[in-house]
Short mmCIF file of C-alpha atoms and ligand atoms in Angstrom, two decimals:
data_model
loop_
_atom_site.label_atom_id
_atom_site.label_comp_id
_atom_site.label_asym_id
_atom_site.label_seq_id
_atom_site.Cartn_x
_atom_site.Cartn_y
_atom_site.Cartn_z
CA MET A 1 0.00 0.00 0.00
CA ILE A 2 2.82 2.44 0.87
CA GLU A 3 6.19 2.09 -0.87
CA LEU A 4 9.02 4.61 -0.53
CA THR A 5 12.18 4.18 -2.64
CA ASP A 6 15.32 6.29 -2.05
CA ILE A 7 13.31 9.18 -0.64
CA VAL A 8 15.40 12.31 -0.10
CA LYS A 9 14.15 15.56 1.47
CA THR A 10 16.41 18.58 1.65
CA TYR A 11 15.32 21.93 3.05
CA ASN A 12 16.92 25.00 1.46
CA ALA A 13 15.89 28.06 3.42
CA GLY A 14 18.57 30.61 2.66
CA MET A 15 20.95 29.05 5.14
CA GLN A 16 22.90 25.78 5.17
CA PRO A 17 20.81 23.13 3.39
CA VAL A 18 19.30 20.63 5.87
CA HIS A 19 19.33 17.03 4.68
CA ALA A 20 16.28 15.95 6.69
CA LEU A 21 15.84 12.60 4.88
CA ARG A 22 18.88 11.08 3.19
CA GLY A 23 17.55 8.10 1.27
CA ILE A 24 14.63 6.28 2.89
CA SER A 25 13.31 3.02 1.44
CA LEU A 26 10.34 1.46 3.16
CA LYS A 27 7.29 -0.72 2.47
CA ILE A 28 4.16 -0.70 4.60
CA GLN A 29 1.38 -3.18 3.77
CA THR A 30 -2.33 -2.49 4.14
CA GLY A 31 -3.46 -3.10 7.70
CA GLU A 32 -0.01 -2.91 9.31
CA TYR A 33 0.62 -1.19 12.68
CA VAL A 34 3.99 0.55 12.61
CA ALA A 35 5.73 2.70 15.24
CA ILE A 36 8.56 5.09 14.35
CA MET A 37 11.08 6.28 16.94
CA GLY A 38 14.18 8.46 16.79
CA ALA A 39 15.94 11.46 18.30
CA SER A 40 14.60 15.00 18.18
CA GLY A 41 15.44 16.38 14.73
CA SER A 42 16.09 12.98 13.13
CA GLY A 43 13.45 13.41 10.39
CA LYS A 44 10.33 11.70 11.74
CA SER A 45 7.82 14.53 11.15
CA THR A 46 9.36 15.16 7.74
CA LEU A 47 8.80 11.49 6.86
CA MET A 48 5.23 11.59 8.21
CA HIS A 49 4.39 14.67 6.13
CA LEU A 50 5.60 12.87 2.99
CA ILE A 51 3.67 9.68 3.77
CA GLY A 52 0.59 11.80 4.60
CA CYS A 53 0.84 13.53 1.19
CA LEU A 54 1.27 16.94 2.84
CA ASP A 55 4.68 17.52 1.27
CA ARG A 56 6.75 16.24 -1.63
CA PRO A 57 10.16 14.55 -1.59
CA THR A 58 13.16 16.33 -3.14
CA SER A 59 13.83 13.05 -5.01
CA GLY A 60 12.82 9.40 -4.86
CA ARG A 61 9.69 7.43 -5.56
CA PHE A 62 6.51 7.13 -3.49
CA LEU A 63 3.81 4.63 -4.40
CA LEU A 64 0.54 4.94 -2.48
CA ALA A 65 -2.35 2.61 -3.26
CA GLY A 66 -0.72 2.01 -6.65
CA LYS A 67 -0.28 5.69 -7.61
CA GLU A 68 3.06 7.46 -8.14
CA VAL A 69 2.46 10.19 -5.57
CA GLN A 70 5.53 12.31 -6.40
CA THR A 71 4.06 12.97 -9.88
CA LEU A 72 0.61 14.16 -8.70
CA ASN A 73 -0.43 17.82 -8.74
CA GLN A 74 -1.83 19.66 -5.70
CA ASP A 75 -5.47 18.80 -6.41
CA GLU A 76 -4.73 15.12 -6.93
CA LEU A 77 -2.68 15.05 -3.70
CA ALA A 78 -5.50 16.75 -1.78
CA ASP A 79 -7.98 14.22 -3.13
CA ILE A 80 -5.86 11.25 -1.99
CA ARG A 81 -5.33 12.87 1.40
CA ASN A 82 -9.00 13.52 2.02
CA ARG A 83 -10.15 10.09 0.92
CA LEU A 84 -7.48 7.85 2.39
CA ILE A 85 -5.52 9.53 5.14
CA GLY A 86 -6.19 10.83 8.63
CA PHE A 87 -3.28 12.97 9.92
CA VAL A 88 -2.58 13.84 13.55
CA PHE A 89 -0.12 16.75 13.65
CA GLN A 90 2.61 16.97 16.29
CA GLN A 91 1.37 20.46 17.08
CA PHE A 92 -2.31 19.81 16.42
CA ASN A 93 -2.82 22.50 13.71
CA LEU A 94 -6.32 23.40 14.90
CA LEU A 95 -8.02 26.48 13.44
CA PRO A 96 -8.07 28.98 16.31
CA ARG A 97 -11.34 30.74 15.44
CA MET A 98 -13.39 27.53 15.18
CA THR A 99 -14.74 25.44 18.02
CA ALA A 100 -13.59 21.87 18.62
CA LEU A 101 -16.75 20.66 16.88
CA GLU A 102 -16.21 22.89 13.84
CA ASN A 103 -12.56 21.81 13.60
CA VAL A 104 -13.60 18.16 13.60
CA MET A 105 -16.37 18.73 11.03
CA LEU A 106 -13.93 20.27 8.54
CA PRO A 107 -12.69 17.08 6.77
CA LEU A 108 -16.32 16.10 6.19
CA VAL A 109 -16.92 19.36 4.30
CA TYR A 110 -14.26 18.26 1.77
CA ALA A 111 -15.92 14.85 1.61
CA LYS A 112 -19.20 16.59 0.67
CA VAL A 113 -21.15 15.05 3.52
CA SER A 114 -24.45 16.76 4.43
CA PRO A 115 -24.35 19.27 7.34
CA SER A 116 -26.50 17.25 9.74
CA ILE A 117 -24.49 14.05 9.17
CA ARG A 118 -21.25 16.05 9.54
CA ARG A 119 -22.32 17.33 12.94
CA GLU A 120 -23.47 13.93 14.11
CA ARG A 121 -20.24 12.17 13.10
CA ALA A 122 -18.07 14.92 14.60
CA GLU A 123 -19.95 14.74 17.90
CA THR A 124 -19.60 10.96 18.00
CA VAL A 125 -15.85 10.98 17.51
CA LEU A 126 -15.36 13.84 20.01
CA LYS A 127 -17.20 11.78 22.62
CA LEU A 128 -14.98 8.80 21.74
CA VAL A 129 -11.92 10.82 22.82
CA GLY A 130 -13.63 12.07 26.00
CA LEU A 131 -14.45 15.62 24.87
CA GLY A 132 -18.26 15.50 24.84
CA ASP A 133 -18.37 18.43 27.27
CA ARG A 134 -15.77 20.55 25.44
CA MET A 135 -17.25 20.59 21.91
CA HIS A 136 -18.04 24.28 21.84
CA HIS A 137 -14.72 25.45 23.24
CA ARG A 138 -12.19 27.03 20.90
CA PRO A 139 -8.58 25.79 21.01
CA ASN A 140 -7.38 28.51 23.40
CA GLN A 141 -10.15 27.46 25.78
CA LEU A 142 -8.85 23.90 25.90
CA SER A 143 -5.94 22.29 27.73
CA GLY A 144 -2.94 20.95 25.75
CA GLY A 145 -4.13 17.38 25.99
CA GLN A 146 -7.66 18.36 25.00
CA GLN A 147 -6.35 20.12 21.87
CA GLN A 148 -4.38 17.00 21.04
CA ARG A 149 -7.54 14.91 21.35
CA VAL A 150 -9.44 17.28 19.03
CA SER A 151 -6.65 16.75 16.50
CA ILE A 152 -7.01 12.98 16.92
CA ALA A 153 -10.80 13.16 16.54
CA ARG A 154 -10.46 15.26 13.38
CA SER A 155 -8.12 12.64 11.86
CA LEU A 156 -10.68 9.87 12.42
CA VAL A 157 -13.93 11.54 11.42
CA ASN A 158 -13.59 10.71 7.70
CA GLU A 159 -13.03 7.01 8.49
CA PRO A 160 -9.61 6.97 6.78
CA GLN A 161 -7.84 3.84 5.60
CA ILE A 162 -4.49 5.06 6.92
CA ILE A 163 -3.84 6.95 10.13
CA VAL A 164 -0.59 8.93 10.21
CA ALA A 165 -0.13 10.08 13.81
CA ASP A 166 2.82 12.28 14.82
CA GLU A 167 3.25 11.79 18.59
CA PRO A 168 -0.52 11.45 19.30
CA THR A 169 -0.12 11.00 23.08
CA GLY A 170 2.66 13.53 23.73
CA ALA A 171 0.43 15.80 25.82
CA LEU A 172 -1.62 13.10 27.55
CA ASP A 173 -1.45 11.55 31.01
CA SER A 174 -1.08 7.77 31.17
CA HIS A 175 -4.78 7.07 31.68
CA THR A 176 -5.95 9.20 28.74
CA SER A 177 -3.08 7.81 26.60
CA ALA A 178 -4.27 4.28 27.29
CA ASP A 179 -7.80 5.26 26.18
CA ILE A 180 -6.46 6.67 22.90
CA MET A 181 -4.26 3.60 22.27
CA THR A 182 -7.25 1.33 22.90
CA LEU A 183 -9.24 3.32 20.35
CA LEU A 184 -6.42 3.02 17.76
CA LYS A 185 -6.11 -0.72 18.51
CA GLU A 186 -9.83 -1.16 17.86
CA LEU A 187 -9.66 0.74 14.57
CA HIS A 188 -6.59 -1.27 13.56
CA SER A 189 -8.44 -4.53 14.23
CA GLN A 190 -11.15 -3.23 11.84
CA GLY A 191 -8.54 -2.95 9.07
CA MET A 192 -7.03 0.53 9.41
CA THR A 193 -3.30 0.95 8.70
CA VAL A 194 -1.66 2.77 11.62
CA ILE A 195 1.66 4.61 11.40
CA LEU A 196 2.63 6.48 14.53
CA VAL A 197 5.65 8.44 15.69
CA THR A 198 6.33 8.34 19.40
CA HIS A 199 9.07 9.08 21.90
CA ASP A 200 7.46 6.65 24.37
CA SER A 201 8.57 3.03 24.09
CA GLU A 202 5.44 1.92 25.95
CA ILE A 203 3.27 3.51 23.25
CA ALA A 204 5.51 1.99 20.56
CA SER A 205 4.89 -1.46 22.03
CA TYR A 206 1.26 -1.35 20.83
CA ALA A 207 2.59 -1.62 17.27
CA ARG A 208 3.63 -4.82 15.50
CA ARG A 209 6.71 -3.26 13.91
CA LEU A 210 9.24 -0.68 15.06
CA ILE A 211 11.24 1.51 12.68
CA ARG A 212 14.15 3.55 14.08
CA ILE A 213 15.29 6.74 12.37
CA LYS A 214 18.62 8.50 12.92
CA ASP A 215 19.95 11.55 11.01
CA GLY A 216 17.48 11.07 8.14
CA LEU A 217 18.12 7.35 7.64
CA ILE A 218 16.43 4.15 8.77
CA VAL A 219 18.75 2.40 11.22
CA GLY A 220 16.37 -0.30 12.48
CA ASP A 221 13.25 -2.13 11.28
CA THR A 222 12.10 -4.95 13.53
CA LEU A 223 8.94 -6.94 14.13
CA SER A 224 7.60 -6.95 17.66
CA VAL A 225 7.93 -10.32 19.35
CA SER A 226 5.12 -9.78 21.86
CA THR A 227 1.49 -10.70 21.07
CA MET B 1 8.77 32.20 48.52
CA ILE B 2 5.51 31.09 46.84
CA GLU B 3 2.34 30.88 48.91
CA LEU B 4 -1.12 30.20 47.45
CA THR B 5 -4.18 30.36 49.73
CA ASP B 6 -7.64 29.21 48.57
CA ILE B 7 -6.85 29.98 44.93
CA VAL B 8 -9.90 29.70 42.67
CA LYS B 9 -9.86 30.15 38.87
CA THR B 10 -13.12 30.05 36.94
CA TYR B 11 -13.32 30.59 33.18
CA ASN B 12 -16.49 32.25 31.90
CA ALA B 13 -16.46 32.23 28.14
CA GLY B 14 -20.09 32.54 27.16
CA MET B 15 -20.73 28.87 27.84
CA GLN B 16 -20.90 26.80 31.01
CA PRO B 17 -18.42 28.27 33.55
CA VAL B 18 -15.36 26.01 33.92
CA HIS B 19 -14.05 25.69 37.49
CA ALA B 20 -10.44 25.06 36.51
CA LEU B 21 -9.05 25.54 40.04
CA ARG B 22 -11.40 25.02 42.97
CA GLY B 23 -9.44 26.13 46.01
CA ILE B 24 -5.72 25.47 45.88
CA SER B 25 -3.52 26.11 48.92
CA LEU B 26 0.18 25.48 48.53
CA LYS B 27 3.58 26.65 49.84
CA ILE B 28 6.82 26.31 47.87
CA GLN B 29 10.06 27.37 49.57
CA THR B 30 13.01 29.00 47.80
CA GLY B 31 15.21 26.34 46.19
CA GLU B 32 12.63 23.54 46.15
CA TYR B 33 12.24 21.12 43.23
CA VAL B 34 8.56 20.29 42.75
CA ALA B 35 6.82 18.12 40.14
CA ILE B 36 3.11 18.41 39.40
CA MET B 37 1.13 15.57 37.80
CA GLY B 38 -2.53 15.08 36.96
CA ALA B 39 -4.97 14.09 34.22
CA SER B 40 -5.45 16.05 31.01
CA GLY B 41 -7.73 19.00 31.85
CA SER B 42 -7.19 18.79 35.62
CA GLY B 43 -5.89 22.38 35.95
CA LYS B 44 -2.08 22.11 35.80
CA SER B 45 -1.41 24.72 33.08
CA THR B 46 -3.92 27.05 34.74
CA LEU B 47 -2.01 26.71 38.02
CA MET B 48 1.34 27.25 36.29
CA HIS B 49 0.08 30.43 34.58
CA LEU B 50 -0.98 31.80 37.96
CA ILE B 51 2.31 30.90 39.66
CA GLY B 52 4.18 32.35 36.67
CA CYS B 53 2.27 35.66 37.03
CA LEU B 54 0.81 35.32 33.54
CA ASP B 55 -2.76 35.28 34.79
CA ARG B 56 -4.75 36.27 37.88
CA PRO B 57 -6.87 34.09 40.16
CA THR B 58 -10.63 34.62 40.31
CA SER B 59 -10.23 34.69 44.12
CA GLY B 60 -7.69 33.74 46.77
CA ARG B 61 -4.32 35.03 47.90
CA PHE B 62 -0.95 34.66 46.20
CA LEU B 63 2.25 35.74 47.97
CA LEU B 64 5.40 35.75 45.86
CA ALA B 65 8.71 36.87 47.37
CA GLY B 66 6.68 38.69 50.03
CA LYS B 67 4.38 40.58 47.61
CA GLU B 68 0.61 40.14 47.33
CA VAL B 69 0.59 39.30 43.64
CA GLN B 70 -3.20 39.33 43.16
CA THR B 71 -3.22 43.09 43.97
CA LEU B 72 -0.50 44.10 41.46
CA ASN B 73 -1.26 45.91 38.20
CA GLN B 74 -0.08 44.69 34.76
CA ASP B 75 3.22 46.60 34.85
CA GLU B 76 4.11 45.39 38.33
CA LEU B 77 3.26 41.80 37.31
CA ALA B 78 5.42 42.12 34.18
CA ASP B 79 8.30 43.42 36.26
CA ILE B 80 8.16 40.48 38.70
CA ARG B 81 7.90 38.05 35.79
CA ASN B 82 10.89 39.43 33.94
CA ARG B 83 13.11 39.63 37.01
CA LEU B 84 12.24 36.41 38.83
CA ILE B 85 10.56 33.87 36.59
CA GLY B 86 11.49 31.77 33.57
CA PHE B 87 8.41 30.18 31.96
CA VAL B 88 8.40 27.19 29.60
CA PHE B 89 5.02 27.05 27.84
CA GLN B 90 3.33 23.72 27.08
CA GLN B 91 3.01 24.89 23.48
CA PHE B 92 6.27 26.84 23.36
CA ASN B 93 4.75 30.25 22.38
CA LEU B 94 7.63 31.17 20.07
CA LEU B 95 7.31 34.24 17.83
CA PRO B 96 6.99 32.81 14.31
CA ARG B 97 8.75 35.62 12.42
CA MET B 98 11.85 35.61 14.65
CA THR B 99 14.71 33.14 14.54
CA ALA B 100 15.51 30.86 17.47
CA LEU B 101 18.27 33.28 18.48
CA GLU B 102 15.97 36.33 18.34
CA ASN B 103 13.30 34.51 20.33
CA VAL B 104 15.81 33.66 23.05
CA MET B 105 17.22 37.23 23.12
CA LEU B 106 13.78 38.71 23.77
CA PRO B 107 13.67 38.47 27.62
CA LEU B 108 17.05 40.25 27.73
CA VAL B 109 15.57 43.20 25.83
CA TYR B 110 13.13 43.71 28.72
CA ALA B 111 16.03 43.38 31.15
CA LYS B 112 17.76 46.24 29.31
CA VAL B 113 20.91 44.23 28.61
CA SER B 114 23.20 45.57 25.85
CA PRO B 115 22.76 44.05 22.34
CA SER B 116 26.16 42.32 22.21
CA ILE B 117 25.73 40.76 25.66
CA ARG B 118 22.18 39.70 24.70
CA ARG B 119 23.44 37.86 21.66
CA GLU B 120 26.27 36.21 23.55
CA ARG B 121 24.04 34.95 26.38
CA ALA B 122 21.37 33.72 23.97
CA GLU B 123 23.96 31.80 21.93
CA THR B 124 25.39 30.24 25.08
CA VAL B 125 22.05 28.94 26.33
CA LEU B 126 21.04 27.68 22.85
CA LYS B 127 24.26 25.65 22.73
CA LEU B 128 23.46 24.31 26.21
CA VAL B 129 20.23 22.76 24.85
CA GLY B 130 21.99 21.37 21.74
CA LEU B 131 20.78 23.93 19.20
CA GLY B 132 24.06 25.63 18.27
CA ASP B 133 23.50 24.74 14.60
CA ARG B 134 19.83 25.81 14.50
CA MET B 135 20.10 29.37 15.86
CA HIS B 136 19.08 31.11 12.66
CA HIS B 137 16.12 28.88 11.90
CA ARG B 138 12.61 30.20 12.48
CA PRO B 139 10.13 28.03 14.41
CA ASN B 140 8.55 26.50 11.30
CA GLN B 141 12.04 25.44 10.21
CA LEU B 142 12.54 23.50 13.43
CA SER B 143 11.32 20.11 14.61
CA GLY B 144 8.83 19.89 17.52
CA GLY B 145 11.52 18.96 20.00
CA GLN B 146 13.82 21.73 18.73
CA GLN B 147 11.05 24.32 19.24
CA GLN B 148 10.55 22.99 22.74
CA ARG B 149 14.24 23.44 23.44
CA VAL B 150 14.18 27.03 22.15
CA SER B 151 11.34 27.65 24.62
CA ILE B 152 13.47 26.14 27.41
CA ALA B 153 16.52 28.21 26.41
CA ARG B 154 14.41 31.39 26.40
CA SER B 155 13.19 30.66 29.93
CA LEU B 156 16.77 30.37 31.23
CA VAL B 157 18.51 33.26 29.47
CA ASN B 158 17.58 35.84 32.13
CA GLU B 159 19.00 33.64 34.91
CA PRO B 160 15.65 33.48 36.74
CA GLN B 161 15.23 32.53 40.40
CA ILE B 162 12.20 30.37 39.63
CA ILE B 163 11.67 28.09 36.63
CA VAL B 164 8.02 27.29 35.87
CA ALA B 165 8.09 24.55 33.23
CA ASP B 166 4.87 23.18 31.71
CA GLU B 167 5.75 19.73 30.32
CA PRO B 168 9.29 20.72 29.22
CA THR B 169 10.19 17.28 27.80
CA GLY B 170 6.85 16.38 26.15
CA ALA B 171 8.29 16.50 22.62
CA LEU B 172 11.73 15.05 23.39
CA ASP B 173 13.24 11.59 22.95
CA SER B 174 14.67 9.94 26.06
CA HIS B 175 18.28 10.95 25.37
CA THR B 176 17.49 14.64 24.79
CA SER B 177 15.10 14.61 27.81
CA ALA B 178 17.89 13.33 30.01
CA ASP B 179 20.16 16.18 28.81
CA ILE B 180 17.49 18.75 29.68
CA MET B 181 16.82 17.18 33.09
CA THR B 182 20.57 17.19 33.83
CA LEU B 183 20.66 20.91 32.95
CA LEU B 184 17.71 21.64 35.28
CA LYS B 185 19.33 19.56 38.04
CA GLU B 186 22.52 21.59 37.70
CA LEU B 187 20.61 24.90 37.87
CA HIS B 188 18.65 23.63 40.87
CA SER B 189 21.89 22.76 42.69
CA GLN B 190 22.93 26.39 42.11
CA GLY B 191 19.85 27.59 44.00
CA MET B 192 17.08 27.86 41.40
CA THR B 193 13.52 26.92 42.41
CA VAL B 194 12.10 24.44 39.89
CA ILE B 195 8.39 23.76 39.41
CA LEU B 196 7.57 21.42 36.56
CA VAL B 197 4.43 19.83 35.20
CA THR B 198 4.90 16.45 33.58
CA HIS B 199 2.91 13.41 32.47
CA ASP B 200 6.06 11.26 32.75
CA SER B 201 6.69 9.70 36.17
CA GLU B 202 10.34 9.19 35.28
CA ILE B 203 10.75 12.95 34.75
CA ALA B 204 8.79 13.59 37.96
CA SER B 205 11.28 11.45 39.88
CA TYR B 206 13.99 14.12 39.39
CA ALA B 207 11.99 16.33 41.78
CA ARG B 208 12.09 16.17 45.58
CA ARG B 209 8.35 16.63 45.96
CA LEU B 210 5.33 15.46 43.94
CA ILE B 211 2.00 17.29 43.90
CA ARG B 212 -1.00 15.55 42.32
CA ILE B 213 -3.89 17.58 40.89
CA LYS B 214 -7.36 16.25 40.08
CA ASP B 215 -10.38 18.29 38.92
CA GLY B 216 -8.86 21.58 40.07
CA LEU B 217 -7.86 20.38 43.55
CA ILE B 218 -4.67 19.08 45.14
CA VAL B 219 -5.17 15.42 45.98
CA GLY B 220 -1.60 14.50 46.89
CA ASP B 221 1.55 16.23 48.14
CA THR B 222 4.42 13.91 49.00
CA LEU B 223 8.17 14.14 49.44
CA SER B 224 10.27 11.85 47.29
CA VAL B 225 12.00 9.14 49.30
CA SER B 226 14.85 8.58 46.81
CA THR B 227 18.07 10.63 46.98
N1 ATP C 1 -9.89 30.04 28.37
C1 ATP C 1 -10.60 28.99 28.82
N2 ATP C 1 -11.96 29.03 28.77
C2 ATP C 1 -12.70 28.00 29.21
N3 ATP C 1 -12.19 26.85 29.70
C3 ATP C 1 -10.84 26.75 29.76
C4 ATP C 1 -9.97 27.79 29.30
N4 ATP C 1 -8.68 27.38 29.45
C5 ATP C 1 -8.72 26.15 29.98
N5 ATP C 1 -10.01 25.75 30.15
C6 ATP C 1 -10.48 24.49 30.76
O1 ATP C 1 -9.93 24.44 32.08
C7 ATP C 1 -9.54 23.11 32.40
C8 ATP C 1 -8.10 23.08 32.88
O2 ATP C 1 -7.23 23.43 31.82
P1 ATP C 1 -5.66 23.27 31.95
O3 ATP C 1 -5.06 23.79 30.68
O4 ATP C 1 -5.19 23.91 33.22
O5 ATP C 1 -5.47 21.69 32.07
P2 ATP C 1 -4.14 20.82 32.17
O6 ATP C 1 -4.16 20.11 33.48
O7 ATP C 1 -2.95 21.65 31.86
O8 ATP C 1 -4.35 19.72 31.02
P3 ATP C 1 -3.29 19.04 29.98
O9 ATP C 1 -2.58 17.99 30.76
O10 ATP C 1 -4.22 18.46 28.95
O11 ATP C 1 -2.41 20.10 29.45
C9 ATP C 1 -9.77 22.26 31.15
O12 ATP C 1 -10.92 21.45 31.32
C10 ATP C 1 -9.98 23.27 30.03
O13 ATP C 1 -10.94 22.85 29.07
N1 ATP C 2 11.31 24.11 6.87
C1 ATP C 2 12.53 23.70 7.32
N2 ATP C 2 13.65 24.37 6.92
C2 ATP C 2 14.87 23.97 7.37
N3 ATP C 2 15.08 22.93 8.18
C3 ATP C 2 13.98 22.24 8.62
C4 ATP C 2 12.66 22.59 8.22
N4 ATP C 2 11.78 21.74 8.84
C5 ATP C 2 12.53 20.90 9.57
N5 ATP C 2 13.85 21.19 9.46
C6 ATP C 2 14.98 20.47 10.04
O1 ATP C 2 14.90 19.12 9.56
C7 ATP C 2 15.28 18.21 10.61
C8 ATP C 2 14.19 17.16 10.77
O2 ATP C 2 13.01 17.76 11.27
P1 ATP C 2 11.76 16.87 11.75
O3 ATP C 2 10.68 17.84 12.13
O4 ATP C 2 11.43 15.85 10.72
O5 ATP C 2 12.36 16.12 13.04
P2 ATP C 2 11.65 15.12 14.07
O6 ATP C 2 12.34 13.82 13.98
O7 ATP C 2 10.17 15.13 13.87
O8 ATP C 2 11.99 15.77 15.47
P3 ATP C 2 11.15 15.91 16.85
O9 ATP C 2 11.22 14.59 17.52
O10 ATP C 2 11.89 16.98 17.60
O11 ATP C 2 9.74 16.32 16.50
C9 ATP C 2 15.49 19.04 11.87
O12 ATP C 2 16.90 19.13 12.12
C10 ATP C 2 14.91 20.41 11.55
O13 ATP C 2 15.65 21.48 12.13
MG1 MG C 3 8.57 15.83 14.98
MG1 MG C 4 -1.61 21.70 30.30
#
């Protein structure tokens, strides 16, 4: 389902070029549960943005559901994103002037779902992450962990085939983290492909496969022996 | 040094009032090292903003270095903040159009330090958190953990007496976290008061005292038995 070949990403921002990804080759099958770990600055979010079709590689090949993603234009990329992928951003990326409910309804607008169904689905998924009583708060009226959960809810509302989650429990206490991981486990058992970045080895242990990244390269790719 | 008595904080934002803090009483002596833990939404960031003089209580008394903080005006609060307190925000609060270096130099502008000394001190503290080669990047050219470290560097550049850190290692891998905790331990041994919120019990174990918050109330306050 996901196949990266010699993926390179270099940032050129008027200073020293930053070689964020230096040649990544990776295959992820439909329905897999993969965790990605690595030091701060090693390239994890960069890799997630490429897999999530939010950014393009500098060079290399990216096959997603049979399509050559690096050749698609912006509209085609947006279409793939909206239909297939749910993305949880490391820093949430919520729209500040919308409520939690409105933020979660947004992907359904792109999917051309009717307003009443949009609202109903958004409310359901917000309750699933424990925010039933915070739906009408705006992001600056929510705690850090509540904003993170809105970001998680938004990624799930379109029933995506692939969840790309960049440190989805970073702002959560252990109890709330466990609730979120149980939710992801349930969705995975229903066929969803889960790719998550984490700094927490306990969170990584929910996955079947662990990929380690260092200085823009894959330095480890192992199957979990437990379960 | 810090004394809270019956501190209440209620948010009224046009919807149901939220009783974020419901009567907190707490004393923290000069030079203590305190960790605060509690569920997502329990009131930790609200408490940290009050202690850090970034917000006022709805009611209750707050003595800081002998002054009745709840009676001070905005200028007096700003003065206390800039002289005594270094604050690490849960979501970093970096200025997007400034580089890492400029962001870290900002507290020294308020302290009326000369431009060359400002630059020198900011560079020193950025190197201390491992960002010597990222000084001229803006926040959106930095990874999540790098932004967090800029926020930490900024809180330390004014050599504050009290560090108020809201989940300072939330976006960091274990190795980088350990570096940051070693830095805080060193500063604490030099006399700094450290108050940190964390979801990670391993990070909390660096502190001498652990305060647990639940639904806006203190439900535990224990001294660490180790070390
Ligand atoms: N401006 C606001 N208006 C209304 N409610 C608010 C506002 N800011 C925070 N809240 C609510 O107050 C409660 C406490 O928020 P706070 O940010 O202190 O939690 P926290 O313990 O830091 O949580 P986390 O671990 O998720 O960061 C939350 O339920 C939150 O929804
Ligand atoms: N727009 C950009 N311009 C220049 N350099 C960038 C840009 N975005 C990221 N970088 C750099 O690319 C490297 C990889 O960043 P990335 O965000 O992928 O790291 P990460 O592994 O997610 O780190 P963390 O665990 O701290 O979130 C970092 O060294 C960062 O400074
Ligand atoms: Mg990242
Ligand atoms: Mg918080």
